[in-house]
Amino acid sequence: MNFSKPLRVVLCSLVLIAWLATPSFPAGLHVIDQPPVILILVRHAEKKIVPPENKDPDLSPAGVARAEELVRMFSDAGVTAIYATQYKRTQQTIKPLADKLRLPVTQVEAKQTPELVKQIRARGAGQVAFIAGHNNTVPEIIAAMGGPQLPIIPETEYDNLYILTVQADGSAKLLKMKYGSAVTPIGNQGMTKP
């Protein structure tokens, strides 16, 4: 068949439009138009050195300073929800940011990671949640939300900051950073579990 030049242009244009309109993703994948869930996770800040029988210590002066650093870093980050465990150290870590943002702190039992994950998922796409946990619960939360399996955070580390981005299809990417002072506290800080 011999088509005229205008007809060839029209046919080529139609083929190009059809090709561009076809998704270039493998079968079963769809373009995701929902915003991701973003989780910002920290272990509680430094706690006071107390006798072993005190299972709920307050923050030390270094911990208070680290908690204030979170305000500087995240007061304009679009945080929409704040979670912390029942312990004073997580509550005190998150309080300055919660006060600045005028957001309530949703308290979740330290040993109830599945409940926290359920609450986060129920809030849906587009949220930016800030979570203050413990050296064993922060890695647990990351894994439960689809992130990688991480080891328990060393007892002397308080400066780890994790940002987990969870897409609507469940895929997740983790960014690990450091924040505040890198000075390691002197002495044993006590418990390894909340």
mmCIF file with all atom_site columns, C-alpha atoms in Angstrom:
data_model
loop_
_atom_site.group_PDB
_atom_site.id
_atom_site.type_symbol
_atom_site.label_atom_id
_atom_site.label_alt_id
_atom_site.label_comp_id
_atom_site.label_asym_id
_atom_site.label_entity_id
_atom_site.label_seq_id
_atom_site.pdbx_PDB_ins_code
_atom_site.Cartn_x
_atom_site.Cartn_y
_atom_site.Cartn_z
_atom_site.occupancy
_atom_site.B_iso_or_equiv
_atom_site.pdbx_formal_charge
_atom_site.auth_seq_id
_atom_site.auth_comp_id
_atom_site.auth_asym_id
_atom_site.auth_atom_id
_atom_site.pdbx_PDB_model_num
ATOM 1   C CA . MET A 1 1   ? 0.000  0.000  0.000  1.00 0.00 ? 1   MET A CA 1
ATOM 2   C CA . ASN A 1 2   ? 1.170  3.438  -0.822 1.00 0.00 ? 2   ASN A CA 1
ATOM 3   C CA . PHE A 1 3   ? -0.227 6.117  1.521  1.00 0.00 ? 3   PHE A CA 1
ATOM 4   C CA . SER A 1 4   ? -0.113 9.804  0.820  1.00 0.00 ? 4   SER A CA 1
ATOM 5   C CA . LYS A 1 5   ? 2.233  11.875 2.969  1.00 0.00 ? 5   LYS A CA 1
ATOM 6   C CA . PRO A 1 6   ? -0.566 13.496 5.065  1.00 0.00 ? 6   PRO A CA 1
ATOM 7   C CA . LEU A 1 7   ? -2.106 10.099 5.764  1.00 0.00 ? 7   LEU A CA 1
ATOM 8   C CA . ARG A 1 8   ? 1.303  8.656  6.770  1.00 0.00 ? 8   ARG A CA 1
ATOM 9   C CA . VAL A 1 9   ? 1.758  11.568 9.225  1.00 0.00 ? 9   VAL A CA 1
ATOM 10  C CA . VAL A 1 10  ? -1.666 10.929 10.734 1.00 0.00 ? 10  VAL A CA 1
ATOM 11  C CA . LEU A 1 11  ? -1.045 7.175  11.046 1.00 0.00 ? 11  LEU A CA 1
ATOM 12  C CA . CYS A 1 12  ? 2.407  7.710  12.591 1.00 0.00 ? 12  CYS A CA 1
ATOM 13  C CA . SER A 1 13  ? 0.919  10.238 15.005 1.00 0.00 ? 13  SER A CA 1
ATOM 14  C CA . LEU A 1 14  ? -1.805 7.789  16.060 1.00 0.00 ? 14  LEU A CA 1
ATOM 15  C CA . VAL A 1 15  ? 0.754  5.014  16.600 1.00 0.00 ? 15  VAL A CA 1
ATOM 16  C CA . LEU A 1 16  ? 2.929  7.378  18.664 1.00 0.00 ? 16  LEU A CA 1
ATOM 17  C CA . ILE A 1 17  ? -0.060 8.515  20.771 1.00 0.00 ? 17  ILE A CA 1
ATOM 18  C CA . ALA A 1 18  ? -1.101 4.893  21.391 1.00 0.00 ? 18  ALA A CA 1
ATOM 19  C CA . TRP A 1 19  ? 2.460  3.967  22.371 1.00 0.00 ? 19  TRP A CA 1
ATOM 20  C CA . LEU A 1 20  ? 2.774  6.936  24.761 1.00 0.00 ? 20  LEU A CA 1
ATOM 21  C CA . ALA A 1 21  ? -0.585 6.156  26.346 1.00 0.00 ? 21  ALA A CA 1
ATOM 22  C CA . THR A 1 22  ? 0.488  2.588  27.158 1.00 0.00 ? 22  THR A CA 1
ATOM 23  C CA . PRO A 1 23  ? 2.059  2.230  30.602 1.00 0.00 ? 23  PRO A CA 1
ATOM 24  C CA . SER A 1 24  ? 5.712  1.318  30.388 1.00 0.00 ? 24  SER A CA 1
ATOM 25  C CA . PHE A 1 25  ? 5.545  -0.731 33.592 1.00 0.00 ? 25  PHE A CA 1
ATOM 26  C CA . PRO A 1 26  ? 5.598  -4.527 33.687 1.00 0.00 ? 26  PRO A CA 1
ATOM 27  C CA . ALA A 1 27  ? 2.264  -6.321 33.968 1.00 0.00 ? 27  ALA A CA 1
ATOM 28  C CA . GLY A 1 28  ? 0.722  -5.987 37.416 1.00 0.00 ? 28  GLY A CA 1
ATOM 29  C CA . LEU A 1 29  ? 2.392  -2.695 38.294 1.00 0.00 ? 29  LEU A CA 1
ATOM 30  C CA . HIS A 1 30  ? 0.463  0.534  38.275 1.00 0.00 ? 30  HIS A CA 1
ATOM 31  C CA . VAL A 1 31  ? 1.445  4.149  38.469 1.00 0.00 ? 31  VAL A CA 1
ATOM 32  C CA . ILE A 1 32  ? 1.059  5.157  42.100 1.00 0.00 ? 32  ILE A CA 1
ATOM 33  C CA . ASP A 1 33  ? -0.700 8.457  42.507 1.00 0.00 ? 33  ASP A CA 1
ATOM 34  C CA . GLN A 1 34  ? -1.019 8.332  46.295 1.00 0.00 ? 34  GLN A CA 1
ATOM 35  C CA . PRO A 1 35  ? 1.544  10.210 48.358 1.00 0.00 ? 35  PRO A CA 1
ATOM 36  C CA . PRO A 1 36  ? 3.787  8.031  50.524 1.00 0.00 ? 36  PRO A CA 1
ATOM 37  C CA . VAL A 1 37  ? 3.688  7.626  54.280 1.00 0.00 ? 37  VAL A CA 1
ATOM 38  C CA . ILE A 1 38  ? 6.828  9.141  55.777 1.00 0.00 ? 38  ILE A CA 1
ATOM 39  C CA . LEU A 1 39  ? 8.018  7.976  59.180 1.00 0.00 ? 39  LEU A CA 1
ATOM 40  C CA . ILE A 1 40  ? 10.685 9.855  61.093 1.00 0.00 ? 40  ILE A CA 1
ATOM 41  C CA . LEU A 1 41  ? 12.028 7.633  63.859 1.00 0.00 ? 41  LEU A CA 1
ATOM 42  C CA . VAL A 1 42  ? 14.426 8.286  66.716 1.00 0.00 ? 42  VAL A CA 1
ATOM 43  C CA . ARG A 1 43  ? 15.434 6.433  69.795 1.00 0.00 ? 43  ARG A CA 1
ATOM 44  C CA . HIS A 1 44  ? 14.664 8.438  72.926 1.00 0.00 ? 44  HIS A CA 1
ATOM 45  C CA . ALA A 1 45  ? 17.329 10.965 73.889 1.00 0.00 ? 45  ALA A CA 1
ATOM 46  C CA . GLU A 1 46  ? 19.929 10.410 76.602 1.00 0.00 ? 46  GLU A CA 1
ATOM 47  C CA . LYS A 1 47  ? 18.494 9.433  79.953 1.00 0.00 ? 47  LYS A CA 1
ATOM 48  C CA . LYS A 1 48  ? 19.775 10.128 83.442 1.00 0.00 ? 48  LYS A CA 1
ATOM 49  C CA . ILE A 1 49  ? 21.973 7.524  85.062 1.00 0.00 ? 49  ILE A CA 1
ATOM 50  C CA . VAL A 1 50  ? 19.810 6.056  87.807 1.00 0.00 ? 50  VAL A CA 1
ATOM 51  C CA . PRO A 1 51  ? 19.785 2.945  90.001 1.00 0.00 ? 51  PRO A CA 1
ATOM 52  C CA . PRO A 1 52  ? 18.779 -0.210 88.070 1.00 0.00 ? 52  PRO A CA 1
ATOM 53  C CA . GLU A 1 53  ? 15.480 -0.485 89.930 1.00 0.00 ? 53  GLU A CA 1
ATOM 54  C CA . ASN A 1 54  ? 14.329 2.809  88.343 1.00 0.00 ? 54  ASN A CA 1
ATOM 55  C CA . LYS A 1 55  ? 12.919 1.584  85.017 1.00 0.00 ? 55  LYS A CA 1
ATOM 56  C CA . ASP A 1 56  ? 11.548 4.979  83.966 1.00 0.00 ? 56  ASP A CA 1
ATOM 57  C CA . PRO A 1 57  ? 14.283 7.642  84.185 1.00 0.00 ? 57  PRO A CA 1
ATOM 58  C CA . ASP A 1 58  ? 13.964 11.226 83.019 1.00 0.00 ? 58  ASP A CA 1
ATOM 59  C CA . LEU A 1 59  ? 16.154 12.701 80.293 1.00 0.00 ? 59  LEU A CA 1
ATOM 60  C CA . SER A 1 60  ? 19.598 13.929 81.234 1.00 0.00 ? 60  SER A CA 1
ATOM 61  C CA . PRO A 1 61  ? 20.639 17.522 80.364 1.00 0.00 ? 61  PRO A CA 1
ATOM 62  C CA . ALA A 1 62  ? 22.227 16.138 77.164 1.00 0.00 ? 62  ALA A CA 1
ATOM 63  C CA . GLY A 1 63  ? 18.933 14.406 76.380 1.00 0.00 ? 63  GLY A CA 1
ATOM 64  C CA . VAL A 1 64  ? 16.966 17.609 76.893 1.00 0.00 ? 64  VAL A CA 1
ATOM 65  C CA . ALA A 1 65  ? 19.324 19.387 74.473 1.00 0.00 ? 65  ALA A CA 1
ATOM 66  C CA . ARG A 1 66  ? 18.860 16.592 71.912 1.00 0.00 ? 66  ARG A CA 1
ATOM 67  C CA . ALA A 1 67  ? 15.064 16.853 72.258 1.00 0.00 ? 67  ALA A CA 1
ATOM 68  C CA . GLU A 1 68  ? 15.289 20.601 71.566 1.00 0.00 ? 68  GLU A CA 1
ATOM 69  C CA . GLU A 1 69  ? 17.346 19.845 68.444 1.00 0.00 ? 69  GLU A CA 1
ATOM 70  C CA . LEU A 1 70  ? 14.374 17.904 67.076 1.00 0.00 ? 70  LEU A CA 1
ATOM 71  C CA . VAL A 1 71  ? 12.300 21.095 67.224 1.00 0.00 ? 71  VAL A CA 1
ATOM 72  C CA . ARG A 1 72  ? 14.884 22.941 65.153 1.00 0.00 ? 72  ARG A CA 1
ATOM 73  C CA . MET A 1 73  ? 15.095 20.141 62.617 1.00 0.00 ? 73  MET A CA 1
ATOM 74  C CA . PHE A 1 74  ? 11.437 19.144 62.215 1.00 0.00 ? 74  PHE A CA 1
ATOM 75  C CA . SER A 1 75  ? 9.160  22.042 63.160 1.00 0.00 ? 75  SER A CA 1
ATOM 76  C CA . ASP A 1 76  ? 8.680  22.823 59.446 1.00 0.00 ? 76  ASP A CA 1
ATOM 77  C CA . ALA A 1 77  ? 8.794  19.246 58.115 1.00 0.00 ? 77  ALA A CA 1
ATOM 78  C CA . GLY A 1 78  ? 5.041  18.752 57.782 1.00 0.00 ? 78  GLY A CA 1
ATOM 79  C CA . VAL A 1 79  ? 4.701  16.350 60.712 1.00 0.00 ? 79  VAL A CA 1
ATOM 80  C CA . THR A 1 80  ? 1.045  15.338 61.023 1.00 0.00 ? 80  THR A CA 1
ATOM 81  C CA . ALA A 1 81  ? 1.197  12.773 63.852 1.00 0.00 ? 81  ALA A CA 1
ATOM 82  C CA . ILE A 1 82  ? 3.481  12.066 66.801 1.00 0.00 ? 82  ILE A CA 1
ATOM 83  C CA . TYR A 1 83  ? 3.845  8.734  68.594 1.00 0.00 ? 83  TYR A CA 1
ATOM 84  C CA . ALA A 1 84  ? 5.797  7.763  71.711 1.00 0.00 ? 84  ALA A CA 1
ATOM 85  C CA . THR A 1 85  ? 5.799  4.937  74.217 1.00 0.00 ? 85  THR A CA 1
ATOM 86  C CA . GLN A 1 86  ? 4.518  5.192  77.772 1.00 0.00 ? 86  GLN A CA 1
ATOM 87  C CA . TYR A 1 87  ? 7.963  5.877  79.230 1.00 0.00 ? 87  TYR A CA 1
ATOM 88  C CA . LYS A 1 88  ? 9.052  9.342  80.382 1.00 0.00 ? 88  LYS A CA 1
ATOM 89  C CA . ARG A 1 89  ? 12.189 9.267  78.230 1.00 0.00 ? 89  ARG A CA 1
ATOM 90  C CA . THR A 1 90  ? 10.240 8.929  74.958 1.00 0.00 ? 90  THR A CA 1
ATOM 91  C CA . GLN A 1 91  ? 7.556  11.382 76.086 1.00 0.00 ? 91  GLN A CA 1
ATOM 92  C CA . GLN A 1 92  ? 10.203 13.956 77.104 1.00 0.00 ? 92  GLN A CA 1
ATOM 93  C CA . THR A 1 93  ? 12.107 13.431 73.831 1.00 0.00 ? 93  THR A CA 1
ATOM 94  C CA . ILE A 1 94  ? 9.069  14.316 71.745 1.00 0.00 ? 94  ILE A CA 1
ATOM 95  C CA . LYS A 1 95  ? 7.385  16.909 73.979 1.00 0.00 ? 95  LYS A CA 1
ATOM 96  C CA . PRO A 1 96  ? 9.234  20.017 72.706 1.00 0.00 ? 96  PRO A CA 1
ATOM 97  C CA . LEU A 1 97  ? 8.338  19.169 69.081 1.00 0.00 ? 97  LEU A CA 1
ATOM 98  C CA . ALA A 1 98  ? 4.750  18.288 69.962 1.00 0.00 ? 98  ALA A CA 1
ATOM 99  C CA . ASP A 1 99  ? 4.402  21.578 71.878 1.00 0.00 ? 99  ASP A CA 1
ATOM 100 C CA . LYS A 1 100 ? 5.849  23.593 68.988 1.00 0.00 ? 100 LYS A CA 1
ATOM 101 C CA . LEU A 1 101 ? 3.537  21.913 66.463 1.00 0.00 ? 101 LEU A CA 1
ATOM 102 C CA . ARG A 1 102 ? 0.563  21.864 68.846 1.00 0.00 ? 102 ARG A CA 1
ATOM 103 C CA . LEU A 1 103 ? 0.045  18.189 68.088 1.00 0.00 ? 103 LEU A CA 1
ATOM 104 C CA . PRO A 1 104 ? -1.041 15.567 70.602 1.00 0.00 ? 104 PRO A CA 1
ATOM 105 C CA . VAL A 1 105 ? 1.306  12.691 71.333 1.00 0.00 ? 105 VAL A CA 1
ATOM 106 C CA . THR A 1 106 ? -0.336 9.347  70.712 1.00 0.00 ? 106 THR A CA 1
ATOM 107 C CA . GLN A 1 107 ? 0.932  6.982  73.377 1.00 0.00 ? 107 GLN A CA 1
ATOM 108 C CA . VAL A 1 108 ? 1.561  3.380  72.347 1.00 0.00 ? 108 VAL A CA 1
ATOM 109 C CA . GLU A 1 109 ? 2.772  0.627  74.658 1.00 0.00 ? 109 GLU A CA 1
ATOM 110 C CA . ALA A 1 110 ? 6.447  -0.144 73.977 1.00 0.00 ? 110 ALA A CA 1
ATOM 111 C CA . LYS A 1 111 ? 5.764  -3.837 73.443 1.00 0.00 ? 111 LYS A CA 1
ATOM 112 C CA . GLN A 1 112 ? 2.851  -3.199 71.057 1.00 0.00 ? 112 GLN A CA 1
ATOM 113 C CA . THR A 1 113 ? 4.571  -2.503 67.740 1.00 0.00 ? 113 THR A CA 1
ATOM 114 C CA . PRO A 1 114 ? 1.713  -4.223 65.810 1.00 0.00 ? 114 PRO A CA 1
ATOM 115 C CA . GLU A 1 115 ? -0.766 -1.753 67.348 1.00 0.00 ? 115 GLU A CA 1
ATOM 116 C CA . LEU A 1 116 ? 1.409  1.219  66.351 1.00 0.00 ? 116 LEU A CA 1
ATOM 117 C CA . VAL A 1 117 ? 1.738  -0.107 62.789 1.00 0.00 ? 117 VAL A CA 1
ATOM 118 C CA . LYS A 1 118 ? -2.052 -0.590 62.647 1.00 0.00 ? 118 LYS A CA 1
ATOM 119 C CA . GLN A 1 119 ? -2.622 3.021  63.761 1.00 0.00 ? 119 GLN A CA 1
ATOM 120 C CA . ILE A 1 120 ? -0.151 4.397  61.212 1.00 0.00 ? 120 ILE A CA 1
ATOM 121 C CA . ARG A 1 121 ? -1.678 2.402  58.361 1.00 0.00 ? 121 ARG A CA 1
ATOM 122 C CA . ALA A 1 122 ? -5.193 3.462  59.402 1.00 0.00 ? 122 ALA A CA 1
ATOM 123 C CA . ARG A 1 123 ? -4.251 7.135  58.989 1.00 0.00 ? 123 ARG A CA 1
ATOM 124 C CA . GLY A 1 124 ? -3.506 6.461  55.326 1.00 0.00 ? 124 GLY A CA 1
ATOM 125 C CA . ALA A 1 125 ? -1.344 7.984  52.630 1.00 0.00 ? 125 ALA A CA 1
ATOM 126 C CA . GLY A 1 126 ? 0.318  11.352 52.855 1.00 0.00 ? 126 GLY A CA 1
ATOM 127 C CA . GLN A 1 127 ? 1.019  11.437 56.565 1.00 0.00 ? 127 GLN A CA 1
ATOM 128 C CA . VAL A 1 128 ? 4.344  12.393 58.089 1.00 0.00 ? 128 VAL A CA 1
ATOM 129 C CA . ALA A 1 129 ? 4.600  10.639 61.444 1.00 0.00 ? 129 ALA A CA 1
ATOM 130 C CA . PHE A 1 130 ? 7.299  11.248 64.048 1.00 0.00 ? 130 PHE A CA 1
ATOM 131 C CA . ILE A 1 131 ? 8.005  8.308  66.360 1.00 0.00 ? 131 ILE A CA 1
ATOM 132 C CA . ALA A 1 132 ? 10.142 8.246  69.506 1.00 0.00 ? 132 ALA A CA 1
ATOM 133 C CA . GLY A 1 133 ? 10.961 4.680  70.466 1.00 0.00 ? 133 GLY A CA 1
ATOM 134 C CA . HIS A 1 134 ? 13.664 2.568  72.057 1.00 0.00 ? 134 HIS A CA 1
ATOM 135 C CA . ASN A 1 135 ? 16.858 0.898  70.891 1.00 0.00 ? 135 ASN A CA 1
ATOM 136 C CA . ASN A 1 136 ? 14.946 -2.334 70.187 1.00 0.00 ? 136 ASN A CA 1
ATOM 137 C CA . THR A 1 137 ? 11.577 -0.936 69.055 1.00 0.00 ? 137 THR A CA 1
ATOM 138 C CA . VAL A 1 138 ? 12.824 1.512  66.400 1.00 0.00 ? 138 VAL A CA 1
ATOM 139 C CA . PRO A 1 139 ? 14.319 -1.301 64.248 1.00 0.00 ? 139 PRO A CA 1
ATOM 140 C CA . GLU A 1 140 ? 11.201 -3.390 64.901 1.00 0.00 ? 140 GLU A CA 1
ATOM 141 C CA . ILE A 1 141 ? 8.899  -0.604 63.658 1.00 0.00 ? 141 ILE A CA 1
ATOM 142 C CA . ILE A 1 142 ? 11.030 -0.061 60.541 1.00 0.00 ? 142 ILE A CA 1
ATOM 143 C CA . ALA A 1 143 ? 10.843 -3.757 59.637 1.00 0.00 ? 143 ALA A CA 1
ATOM 144 C CA . ALA A 1 144 ? 7.098  -3.977 60.389 1.00 0.00 ? 144 ALA A CA 1
ATOM 145 C CA . MET A 1 145 ? 6.442  -1.071 57.998 1.00 0.00 ? 145 MET A CA 1
ATOM 146 C CA . GLY A 1 146 ? 8.325  -2.796 55.158 1.00 0.00 ? 146 GLY A CA 1
ATOM 147 C CA . GLY A 1 147 ? 11.821 -1.461 55.740 1.00 0.00 ? 147 GLY A CA 1
ATOM 148 C CA . PRO A 1 148 ? 14.977 -3.521 56.185 1.00 0.00 ? 148 PRO A CA 1
ATOM 149 C CA . GLN A 1 149 ? 15.786 -5.666 59.214 1.00 0.00 ? 149 GLN A CA 1
ATOM 150 C CA . LEU A 1 150 ? 18.200 -3.655 61.367 1.00 0.00 ? 150 LEU A CA 1
ATOM 151 C CA . PRO A 1 151 ? 20.108 -4.698 64.469 1.00 0.00 ? 151 PRO A CA 1
ATOM 152 C CA . ILE A 1 152 ? 19.198 -3.333 67.881 1.00 0.00 ? 152 ILE A CA 1
ATOM 153 C CA . ILE A 1 153 ? 20.656 0.149  68.292 1.00 0.00 ? 153 ILE A CA 1
ATOM 154 C CA . PRO A 1 154 ? 23.692 0.056  70.602 1.00 0.00 ? 154 PRO A CA 1
ATOM 155 C CA . GLU A 1 155 ? 22.861 1.158  74.124 1.00 0.00 ? 155 GLU A CA 1
ATOM 156 C CA . THR A 1 156 ? 25.278 4.114  73.945 1.00 0.00 ? 156 THR A CA 1
ATOM 157 C CA . GLU A 1 157 ? 23.881 5.568  70.680 1.00 0.00 ? 157 GLU A CA 1
ATOM 158 C CA . TYR A 1 158 ? 21.246 8.293  70.871 1.00 0.00 ? 158 TYR A CA 1
ATOM 159 C CA . ASP A 1 159 ? 22.005 10.222 67.676 1.00 0.00 ? 159 ASP A CA 1
ATOM 160 C CA . ASN A 1 160 ? 20.491 7.902  65.042 1.00 0.00 ? 160 ASN A CA 1
ATOM 161 C CA . LEU A 1 161 ? 17.692 9.316  62.925 1.00 0.00 ? 161 LEU A CA 1
ATOM 162 C CA . TYR A 1 162 ? 15.755 7.187  60.451 1.00 0.00 ? 162 TYR A CA 1
ATOM 163 C CA . ILE A 1 163 ? 13.419 8.362  57.708 1.00 0.00 ? 163 ILE A CA 1
ATOM 164 C CA . LEU A 1 164 ? 11.324 5.579  56.206 1.00 0.00 ? 164 LEU A CA 1
ATOM 165 C CA . THR A 1 165 ? 9.312  6.354  53.080 1.00 0.00 ? 165 THR A CA 1
ATOM 166 C CA . VAL A 1 166 ? 6.559  3.799  52.455 1.00 0.00 ? 166 VAL A CA 1
ATOM 167 C CA . GLN A 1 167 ? 4.850  3.852  49.055 1.00 0.00 ? 167 GLN A CA 1
ATOM 168 C CA . ALA A 1 168 ? 1.222  2.835  48.520 1.00 0.00 ? 168 ALA A CA 1
ATOM 169 C CA . ASP A 1 169 ? 2.372  -0.500 47.071 1.00 0.00 ? 169 ASP A CA 1
ATOM 170 C CA . GLY A 1 170 ? 4.195  -1.278 50.345 1.00 0.00 ? 170 GLY A CA 1
ATOM 171 C CA . SER A 1 171 ? 7.708  -0.759 49.039 1.00 0.00 ? 171 SER A CA 1
ATOM 172 C CA . ALA A 1 172 ? 9.888  1.219  51.419 1.00 0.00 ? 172 ALA A CA 1
ATOM 173 C CA . LYS A 1 173 ? 13.169 3.108  51.380 1.00 0.00 ? 173 LYS A CA 1
ATOM 174 C CA . LEU A 1 174 ? 15.170 3.917  54.480 1.00 0.00 ? 174 LEU A CA 1
ATOM 175 C CA . LEU A 1 175 ? 17.496 6.844  55.056 1.00 0.00 ? 175 LEU A CA 1
ATOM 176 C CA . LYS A 1 176 ? 19.675 6.671  58.179 1.00 0.00 ? 176 LYS A CA 1
ATOM 177 C CA . MET A 1 177 ? 21.353 9.810  59.484 1.00 0.00 ? 177 MET A CA 1
ATOM 178 C CA . LYS A 1 178 ? 22.893 11.241 62.640 1.00 0.00 ? 178 LYS A CA 1
ATOM 179 C CA . TYR A 1 179 ? 21.660 14.325 64.480 1.00 0.00 ? 179 TYR A CA 1
ATOM 180 C CA . GLY A 1 180 ? 22.683 16.445 67.426 1.00 0.00 ? 180 GLY A CA 1
ATOM 181 C CA . SER A 1 181 ? 25.831 15.816 69.427 1.00 0.00 ? 181 SER A CA 1
ATOM 182 C CA . ALA A 1 182 ? 27.820 12.667 68.739 1.00 0.00 ? 182 ALA A CA 1
ATOM 183 C CA . VAL A 1 183 ? 29.215 12.642 72.262 1.00 0.00 ? 183 VAL A CA 1
ATOM 184 C CA . THR A 1 184 ? 28.742 9.235  73.885 1.00 0.00 ? 184 THR A CA 1
ATOM 185 C CA . PRO A 1 185 ? 27.421 9.449  77.434 1.00 0.00 ? 185 PRO A CA 1
ATOM 186 C CA . ILE A 1 186 ? 29.699 8.309  80.224 1.00 0.00 ? 186 ILE A CA 1
ATOM 187 C CA . GLY A 1 187 ? 28.735 5.197  82.127 1.00 0.00 ? 187 GLY A CA 1
ATOM 188 C CA . ASN A 1 188 ? 26.182 2.492  81.614 1.00 0.00 ? 188 ASN A CA 1
ATOM 189 C CA . GLN A 1 189 ? 22.827 3.980  80.656 1.00 0.00 ? 189 GLN A CA 1
ATOM 190 C CA . GLY A 1 190 ? 20.929 0.993  82.024 1.00 0.00 ? 190 GLY A CA 1
ATOM 191 C CA . MET A 1 191 ? 18.310 -1.075 80.291 1.00 0.00 ? 191 MET A CA 1
ATOM 192 C CA . THR A 1 192 ? 18.492 -2.508 76.789 1.00 0.00 ? 192 THR A CA 1
ATOM 193 C CA . LYS A 1 193 ? 14.738 -3.054 76.550 1.00 0.00 ? 193 LYS A CA 1
ATOM 194 C CA . PRO A 1 194 ? 11.924 -0.605 77.300 1.00 0.00 ? 194 PRO A CA 1
#
